[in-house]
């Protein structure tokens, strides 16, 4: 049997382990966390990600624990809508639920190793870097110049046991900040992002939550109410990092998937989706083609696609988090809506 070592047991790593042929491969997953996380944000599942979940046999289970996103609006800081988006059949799943379902889908033949891997495993065979933005596999095989790049922004995310009103769902774009709210299983999910000098490590949710309450004190009532109800234990906070554009996702017998290959700004909500698609694409190619052909095909199919999405997410981030240009942005969006209200309704995602 051929040997595959997957470094990272998150979304990308577990999805790949779930779809590799156990009759063809001896798979080992290395993951530093001994248990699955218990706190996590909500992830919008675009159509391509739903197809990946169907390939893994967990789409119905994922839908059963996830509310349909429905429609939401992009608004100014005071809550006045500019654009209303109908998300079609998209649904938002908790990262905790998604990891639980992926973990259960992994065959019992897969070997699990709890280890904080510091280098490429010496198991022989193919090595898959599914170890996130700070990937050890990328650093070791692609070099230090491909290290993660720190953005100026911080992300604060949380959940609440109370539901969010449909006329408050969506994103609120202020001056150098954004805030979003959506329905979640058993309540609601919210997120905030703005420029911050905190960290990049050792950032505490309690202090950032206090900072956010002050920053958003003059924003829409729905934002102030959400932050007032939030508690640190149900929040995640981190600085945002990205990965530089790589010339290839394959180097020798090492290959990158998920955030290890293309960590991007979260402004398009595509990171988890593209990780799932990476994993299923690579798994199916390895199941059916010789390794060298499979790796070339994977790189050809996924690198340009994810590069385009990474560039688009950066561009969207500049618009949503505009600081000095915020008044101009707001005037343009307001003018577009007044001139053509019907054009302000966007229907159905693609991809």
Short mmCIF file of C-alpha atoms in Angstrom, two decimals:
data_model
loop_
_atom_site.label_atom_id
_atom_site.label_comp_id
_atom_site.label_asym_id
_atom_site.label_seq_id
_atom_site.Cartn_x
_atom_site.Cartn_y
_atom_site.Cartn_z
CA UNK A 1 0.00 0.00 0.00
CA UNK A 2 1.10 3.57 -0.68
CA UNK A 3 1.78 5.83 2.30
CA UNK A 4 0.25 9.28 2.73
CA UNK A 5 1.02 11.53 5.69
CA UNK A 6 -1.46 14.36 6.27
CA UNK A 7 -0.11 17.10 8.52
CA UNK A 8 -3.10 18.86 10.04
CA UNK A 9 -6.41 17.47 11.22
CA UNK A 10 -8.62 20.46 10.49
CA UNK A 11 -11.21 20.83 7.74
CA UNK A 12 -8.86 20.14 4.82
CA UNK A 13 -6.97 17.30 6.48
CA UNK A 14 -10.01 15.43 7.74
CA UNK A 15 -11.83 15.86 4.42
CA UNK A 16 -8.88 14.39 2.53
CA UNK A 17 -8.54 11.48 4.98
CA UNK A 18 -12.26 10.81 4.51
CA UNK A 19 -12.11 10.38 0.74
CA UNK A 20 -8.81 8.56 0.16
CA UNK A 21 -9.25 4.91 -0.85
CA UNK A 22 -8.41 2.80 2.24
CA UNK A 23 -7.64 -0.18 0.00
CA UNK A 24 -4.95 1.79 -1.81
CA UNK A 25 -3.45 4.04 0.86
CA UNK A 26 -2.13 3.76 4.39
CA UNK A 27 -3.02 7.20 5.73
CA UNK A 28 -1.70 8.91 8.86
CA UNK A 29 -3.14 12.19 10.14
CA UNK A 30 -0.94 14.30 12.42
CA UNK A 31 -2.84 16.82 14.55
CA UNK A 32 -1.54 18.79 17.51
CA UNK A 33 -4.95 19.13 19.24
CA UNK A 34 -5.95 16.06 21.26
CA UNK A 35 -9.66 16.93 20.93
CA UNK A 36 -11.97 18.74 18.53
CA UNK A 37 -12.66 22.41 19.36
CA UNK A 38 -15.82 23.32 21.28
CA UNK A 39 -16.08 26.97 20.19
CA UNK A 40 -16.14 28.06 16.57
CA UNK A 41 -17.54 30.41 14.01
CA UNK A 42 -20.17 29.75 11.35
CA UNK A 43 -19.08 28.88 7.80
CA UNK A 44 -21.20 29.61 4.75
CA UNK A 45 -21.33 26.60 2.44
CA UNK A 46 -21.28 27.69 -1.19
CA UNK A 47 -22.49 25.28 -3.91
CA UNK A 48 -19.01 23.91 -4.64
CA UNK A 49 -18.51 23.11 -0.97
CA UNK A 50 -21.91 21.43 -0.81
CA UNK A 51 -20.88 19.19 -3.69
CA UNK A 52 -17.74 18.30 -1.76
CA UNK A 53 -19.80 17.45 1.33
CA UNK A 54 -22.06 15.27 -0.83
CA UNK A 55 -18.96 13.45 -2.15
CA UNK A 56 -17.96 12.79 1.47
CA UNK A 57 -21.46 11.52 2.29
CA UNK A 58 -22.23 14.12 4.95
CA UNK A 59 -24.23 16.81 3.09
CA UNK A 60 -27.60 15.78 4.52
CA UNK A 61 -26.20 15.65 8.05
CA UNK A 62 -24.59 19.05 7.58
CA UNK A 63 -27.85 20.58 6.38
CA UNK A 64 -29.74 19.03 9.30
CA UNK A 65 -27.69 21.01 11.83
CA UNK A 66 -27.44 24.24 9.84
CA UNK A 67 -29.90 27.05 9.10
CA UNK A 68 -30.36 28.22 5.52
CA UNK A 69 -28.73 31.64 5.15
CA UNK A 70 -31.61 33.06 3.11
CA UNK A 71 -31.15 36.76 2.43
CA UNK A 72 -29.14 39.50 4.08
CA UNK A 73 -28.06 43.06 3.36
CA UNK A 74 -24.85 45.02 3.12
CA UNK A 75 -25.50 48.13 5.18
CA UNK A 76 -23.85 51.30 6.37
CA UNK A 77 -22.71 51.57 9.97
CA UNK A 78 -26.13 52.77 11.11
CA UNK A 79 -27.92 49.83 9.50
CA UNK A 80 -29.29 51.42 6.32
CA UNK A 81 -29.19 48.74 3.58
CA UNK A 82 -27.35 49.30 0.30
CA UNK A 83 -27.49 45.85 -1.29
CA UNK A 84 -29.67 42.85 -0.45
CA UNK A 85 -28.24 39.43 -1.26
CA UNK A 86 -30.37 36.31 -1.72
CA UNK A 87 -28.05 33.45 -0.86
CA UNK A 88 -30.20 30.79 -2.50
CA UNK A 89 -29.57 27.35 -1.05
CA UNK A 90 -26.48 28.31 0.94
CA UNK A 91 -26.43 27.32 4.60
CA UNK A 92 -24.21 28.28 7.51
CA UNK A 93 -22.66 25.46 9.51
CA UNK A 94 -20.78 25.83 12.77
CA UNK A 95 -17.09 24.99 12.42
CA UNK A 96 -17.55 22.74 15.45
CA UNK A 97 -20.32 20.76 13.72
CA UNK A 98 -18.41 20.55 10.44
CA UNK A 99 -15.29 19.19 12.13
CA UNK A 100 -17.39 16.70 14.08
CA UNK A 101 -19.02 15.37 10.90
CA UNK A 102 -15.72 15.22 9.01
CA UNK A 103 -14.04 13.47 11.91
CA UNK A 104 -16.78 10.82 12.00
CA UNK A 105 -16.41 10.26 8.25
CA UNK A 106 -12.73 9.32 8.50
CA UNK A 107 -12.31 5.53 8.06
CA UNK A 108 -11.13 3.54 11.04
CA UNK A 109 -8.09 2.41 9.04
CA UNK A 110 -6.63 5.93 9.20
CA UNK A 111 -3.89 6.23 11.80
CA UNK A 112 -4.16 9.24 14.12
CA UNK A 113 -1.10 10.79 15.75
CA UNK A 114 -1.38 13.64 18.26
CA UNK A 115 1.79 15.63 17.70
CA UNK A 116 2.91 19.21 17.16
CA UNK A 117 4.84 18.43 14.00
CA UNK A 118 7.99 20.54 13.61
CA UNK A 119 9.16 19.14 10.28
CA UNK A 120 8.09 16.97 7.38
CA UNK A 121 7.28 13.45 8.66
CA UNK A 122 9.86 10.86 7.68
CA UNK A 123 7.28 8.17 6.94
CA UNK A 124 8.12 7.96 3.26
CA UNK A 125 5.45 8.49 0.64
CA UNK A 126 3.42 11.56 -0.12
CA UNK A 127 3.21 14.38 2.46
CA UNK A 128 0.17 16.64 2.46
CA UNK A 129 0.38 20.01 4.17
CA UNK A 130 -3.07 20.67 5.60
CA UNK A 131 -1.61 22.55 8.55
CA UNK A 132 -3.01 26.01 8.01
CA UNK A 133 -1.64 29.46 7.38
CA UNK A 134 1.51 28.84 9.43
CA UNK A 135 2.18 25.54 7.63
CA UNK A 136 5.30 23.65 8.67
CA UNK A 137 5.16 21.67 5.42
CA UNK A 138 5.14 24.85 3.35
CA UNK A 139 8.02 26.31 5.33
CA UNK A 140 10.14 23.17 5.05
CA UNK A 141 9.44 22.32 1.40
CA UNK A 142 8.84 25.77 -0.13
CA UNK A 143 11.19 27.83 2.05
CA UNK A 144 11.02 30.64 4.59
CA UNK A 145 10.11 33.20 1.93
CA UNK A 146 6.62 31.63 1.76
CA UNK A 147 5.91 32.37 5.40
CA UNK A 148 2.51 33.72 6.42
CA UNK A 149 1.97 37.46 6.05
CA UNK A 150 0.33 39.45 8.83
CA UNK A 151 -2.46 41.79 7.73
CA UNK A 152 -3.33 44.93 9.72
CA UNK A 153 -6.68 43.43 10.71
CA UNK A 154 -8.13 41.61 13.67
CA UNK A 155 -11.12 39.26 13.60
CA UNK A 156 -13.45 38.79 16.56
CA UNK A 157 -16.17 36.15 16.28
CA UNK A 158 -18.81 34.85 18.62
CA UNK A 159 -22.13 33.08 19.09
CA UNK A 160 -25.23 33.97 21.08
CA UNK A 161 -28.15 31.80 22.22
CA UNK A 162 -30.62 34.41 20.98
CA UNK A 163 -31.82 34.64 17.39
CA UNK A 164 -31.15 37.56 15.09
CA UNK A 165 -33.99 39.40 13.37
CA UNK A 166 -34.11 38.89 9.60
CA UNK A 167 -34.07 42.64 9.01
CA UNK A 168 -30.77 42.84 10.91
CA UNK A 169 -28.98 39.98 9.15
CA UNK A 170 -26.02 40.94 6.99
CA UNK A 171 -22.89 43.06 7.12
CA UNK A 172 -22.46 46.61 8.37
CA UNK A 173 -19.59 48.56 6.79
CA UNK A 174 -18.25 51.45 8.84
CA UNK A 175 -15.11 53.54 8.67
CA UNK A 176 -12.29 50.99 8.72
CA UNK A 177 -14.46 48.30 10.27
CA UNK A 178 -17.18 45.80 9.48
CA UNK A 179 -19.66 43.82 11.54
CA UNK A 180 -21.79 40.85 10.48
CA UNK A 181 -24.68 38.85 11.90
CA UNK A 182 -26.32 35.63 10.75
CA UNK A 183 -28.56 32.85 12.05
CA UNK A 184 -26.90 29.83 13.66
CA UNK A 185 -28.18 26.58 15.11
CA UNK A 186 -29.73 27.41 18.48
CA UNK A 187 -29.12 31.14 18.17
CA UNK A 188 -27.00 33.51 16.12
CA UNK A 189 -23.45 34.11 14.99
CA UNK A 190 -21.64 37.45 14.74
CA UNK A 191 -18.25 38.68 13.63
CA UNK A 192 -16.29 41.92 13.61
CA UNK A 193 -13.10 43.02 11.90
CA UNK A 194 -11.03 46.20 12.02
CA UNK A 195 -7.46 47.45 11.93
CA UNK A 196 -5.63 46.61 15.15
CA UNK A 197 -2.11 46.62 16.54
CA UNK A 198 -2.92 43.87 19.05
CA UNK A 199 -0.87 40.71 19.14
CA UNK A 200 -0.24 39.01 16.83
CA UNK A 201 -0.15 36.39 19.60
CA UNK A 202 -1.46 36.26 23.15
CA UNK A 203 -4.61 38.23 22.40
CA UNK A 204 -7.35 37.88 25.01
CA UNK A 205 -11.01 37.82 24.04
CA UNK A 206 -12.15 39.76 27.10
CA UNK A 207 -9.95 42.80 26.39
CA UNK A 208 -10.74 42.76 22.66
CA UNK A 209 -14.47 42.52 23.41
CA UNK A 210 -14.21 45.63 25.58
CA UNK A 211 -12.30 47.35 22.78
CA UNK A 212 -14.96 46.36 20.24
CA UNK A 213 -17.78 47.69 22.42
CA UNK A 214 -16.03 51.04 22.50
CA UNK A 215 -15.23 51.06 18.79
CA UNK A 216 -18.79 50.20 17.73
CA UNK A 217 -20.48 52.39 20.36
CA UNK A 218 -21.98 54.71 17.74
CA UNK A 219 -22.95 51.98 15.26
CA UNK A 220 -26.39 50.44 14.67
CA UNK A 221 -28.42 49.37 17.74
CA UNK A 222 -28.28 45.73 16.62
CA UNK A 223 -24.47 45.80 16.79
CA UNK A 224 -24.39 47.44 20.21
CA UNK A 225 -26.97 44.98 21.54
CA UNK A 226 -25.01 42.00 20.21
CA UNK A 227 -21.70 43.11 21.70
CA UNK A 228 -23.35 43.91 25.04
CA UNK A 229 -24.66 40.32 25.24
CA UNK A 230 -21.41 38.64 24.10
CA UNK A 231 -19.24 36.81 26.64
CA UNK A 232 -15.50 36.07 26.22
CA UNK A 233 -15.94 32.31 26.64
CA UNK A 234 -18.05 32.16 23.47
CA UNK A 235 -15.69 34.30 21.39
CA UNK A 236 -12.68 33.66 19.20
CA UNK A 237 -10.15 36.40 18.46
CA UNK A 238 -7.14 36.42 16.17
CA UNK A 239 -5.11 38.61 13.88
CA UNK A 240 -5.66 37.84 10.19
CA UNK A 241 -2.84 36.30 8.16
CA UNK A 242 -2.57 35.44 4.48
CA UNK A 243 -0.27 33.26 2.38
CA UNK A 244 1.73 34.69 -0.55
CA UNK A 245 0.88 33.51 -4.04
CA UNK A 246 2.77 30.27 -4.73
CA UNK A 247 4.08 29.20 -8.12
CA UNK A 248 2.84 25.67 -7.46
CA UNK A 249 1.01 23.77 -4.73
CA UNK A 250 3.26 20.77 -5.39
CA UNK A 251 6.96 20.37 -4.67
CA UNK A 252 8.43 16.93 -5.09
CA UNK A 253 6.36 14.58 -2.97
CA UNK A 254 4.81 17.36 -0.91
CA UNK A 255 1.49 19.03 -1.71
CA UNK A 256 -0.48 21.80 0.01
CA UNK A 257 -4.23 22.04 0.54
CA UNK A 258 -6.52 24.49 2.32
CA UNK A 259 -5.10 27.48 4.17
CA UNK A 260 -1.59 26.05 3.92
CA UNK A 261 -1.84 26.68 0.17
CA UNK A 262 -3.99 29.80 -0.07
CA UNK A 263 -5.07 31.37 3.22
CA UNK A 264 -6.98 34.50 2.25
CA UNK A 265 -8.94 37.34 3.77
CA UNK A 266 -12.32 36.07 5.04
CA UNK A 267 -14.31 38.80 3.25
CA UNK A 268 -15.72 36.43 0.59
CA UNK A 269 -16.37 33.58 3.02
CA UNK A 270 -14.58 31.07 0.80
CA UNK A 271 -11.71 29.73 2.94
CA UNK A 272 -13.42 26.64 4.38
CA UNK A 273 -15.27 25.99 1.11
CA UNK A 274 -12.10 25.94 -0.96
CA UNK A 275 -10.39 23.73 1.64
CA UNK A 276 -13.15 21.15 1.17
CA UNK A 277 -12.89 21.35 -2.60
CA UNK A 278 -9.09 21.04 -2.45
CA UNK A 279 -9.37 17.90 -0.35
CA UNK A 280 -11.99 16.16 -2.48
CA UNK A 281 -10.24 17.11 -5.72
CA UNK A 282 -6.87 15.80 -4.53
CA UNK A 283 -8.38 12.68 -2.97
CA UNK A 284 -10.29 11.68 -6.09
CA UNK A 285 -7.29 12.30 -8.33
CA UNK A 286 -5.01 10.21 -6.12
CA UNK A 287 -7.61 7.44 -6.02
CA UNK A 288 -7.72 7.18 -9.80
CA UNK A 289 -4.36 8.33 -11.23
CA UNK A 290 -0.67 7.60 -10.62
CA UNK A 291 0.68 9.98 -7.99
CA UNK A 292 2.70 12.26 -10.31
CA UNK A 293 -0.23 12.69 -12.70
CA UNK A 294 -2.63 13.28 -9.83
CA UNK A 295 -0.45 16.00 -8.32
CA UNK A 296 -0.01 17.81 -11.63
CA UNK A 297 -3.75 17.68 -12.27
CA UNK A 298 -4.53 18.95 -8.76
CA UNK A 299 -2.17 21.90 -9.13
CA UNK A 300 -3.61 22.74 -12.54
CA UNK A 301 -7.22 22.57 -11.34
CA UNK A 302 -6.90 24.35 -8.02
CA UNK A 303 -4.07 26.90 -8.06
CA UNK A 304 -5.44 29.46 -10.51
CA UNK A 305 -8.95 29.14 -9.11
CA UNK A 306 -7.88 29.80 -5.53
CA UNK A 307 -5.45 32.53 -6.61
CA UNK A 308 -8.34 34.41 -8.22
CA UNK A 309 -10.46 34.04 -5.09
CA UNK A 310 -7.59 35.22 -2.90
CA UNK A 311 -7.15 38.36 -5.00
CA UNK A 312 -10.90 38.98 -4.98
CA UNK A 313 -11.10 38.58 -1.20
CA UNK A 314 -8.30 41.11 -0.76
CA UNK A 315 -10.08 43.56 -3.05
CA UNK A 316 -13.36 43.07 -1.19
CA UNK A 317 -11.56 43.62 2.11
CA UNK A 318 -10.23 46.96 0.91
CA UNK A 319 -13.75 48.06 0.03
CA UNK A 320 -15.48 46.72 3.15
CA UNK A 321 -12.77 48.01 5.50
CA UNK A 322 -12.18 51.32 3.70
CA UNK A 323 -10.95 54.01 6.06
CA UNK A 324 -10.03 57.29 4.38
CA UNK A 325 -12.13 56.39 1.33
CA UNK A 326 -15.16 55.38 3.42
CA UNK A 327 -17.26 58.51 2.74
CA UNK A 328 -16.70 58.14 -1.02
CA UNK A 329 -17.59 54.43 -0.87
CA UNK A 330 -20.78 55.17 1.06
CA UNK A 331 -21.85 57.87 -1.37
CA UNK A 332 -21.32 55.59 -4.37
CA UNK A 333 -23.29 52.72 -2.82
CA UNK A 334 -26.08 55.01 -1.70
CA UNK A 335 -26.28 56.67 -5.11
CA UNK A 336 -26.38 53.30 -6.91
CA UNK A 337 -29.29 52.15 -4.77
CA UNK A 338 -31.30 55.35 -5.25
CA UNK A 339 -30.83 55.30 -9.02
CA UNK A 340 -31.67 51.62 -9.52
CA UNK A 341 -33.22 49.91 -6.48
CA UNK A 342 -33.76 46.64 -8.37
CA UNK A 343 -30.05 46.39 -9.17
CA UNK A 344 -29.39 46.37 -5.44
CA UNK A 345 -30.83 42.86 -5.14
CA UNK A 346 -28.29 40.11 -5.88
CA UNK A 347 -29.61 36.60 -6.31
CA UNK A 348 -27.95 33.26 -5.79
CA UNK A 349 -24.24 32.52 -5.31
CA UNK A 350 -22.11 30.69 -7.85
CA UNK A 351 -19.03 28.52 -7.41
#
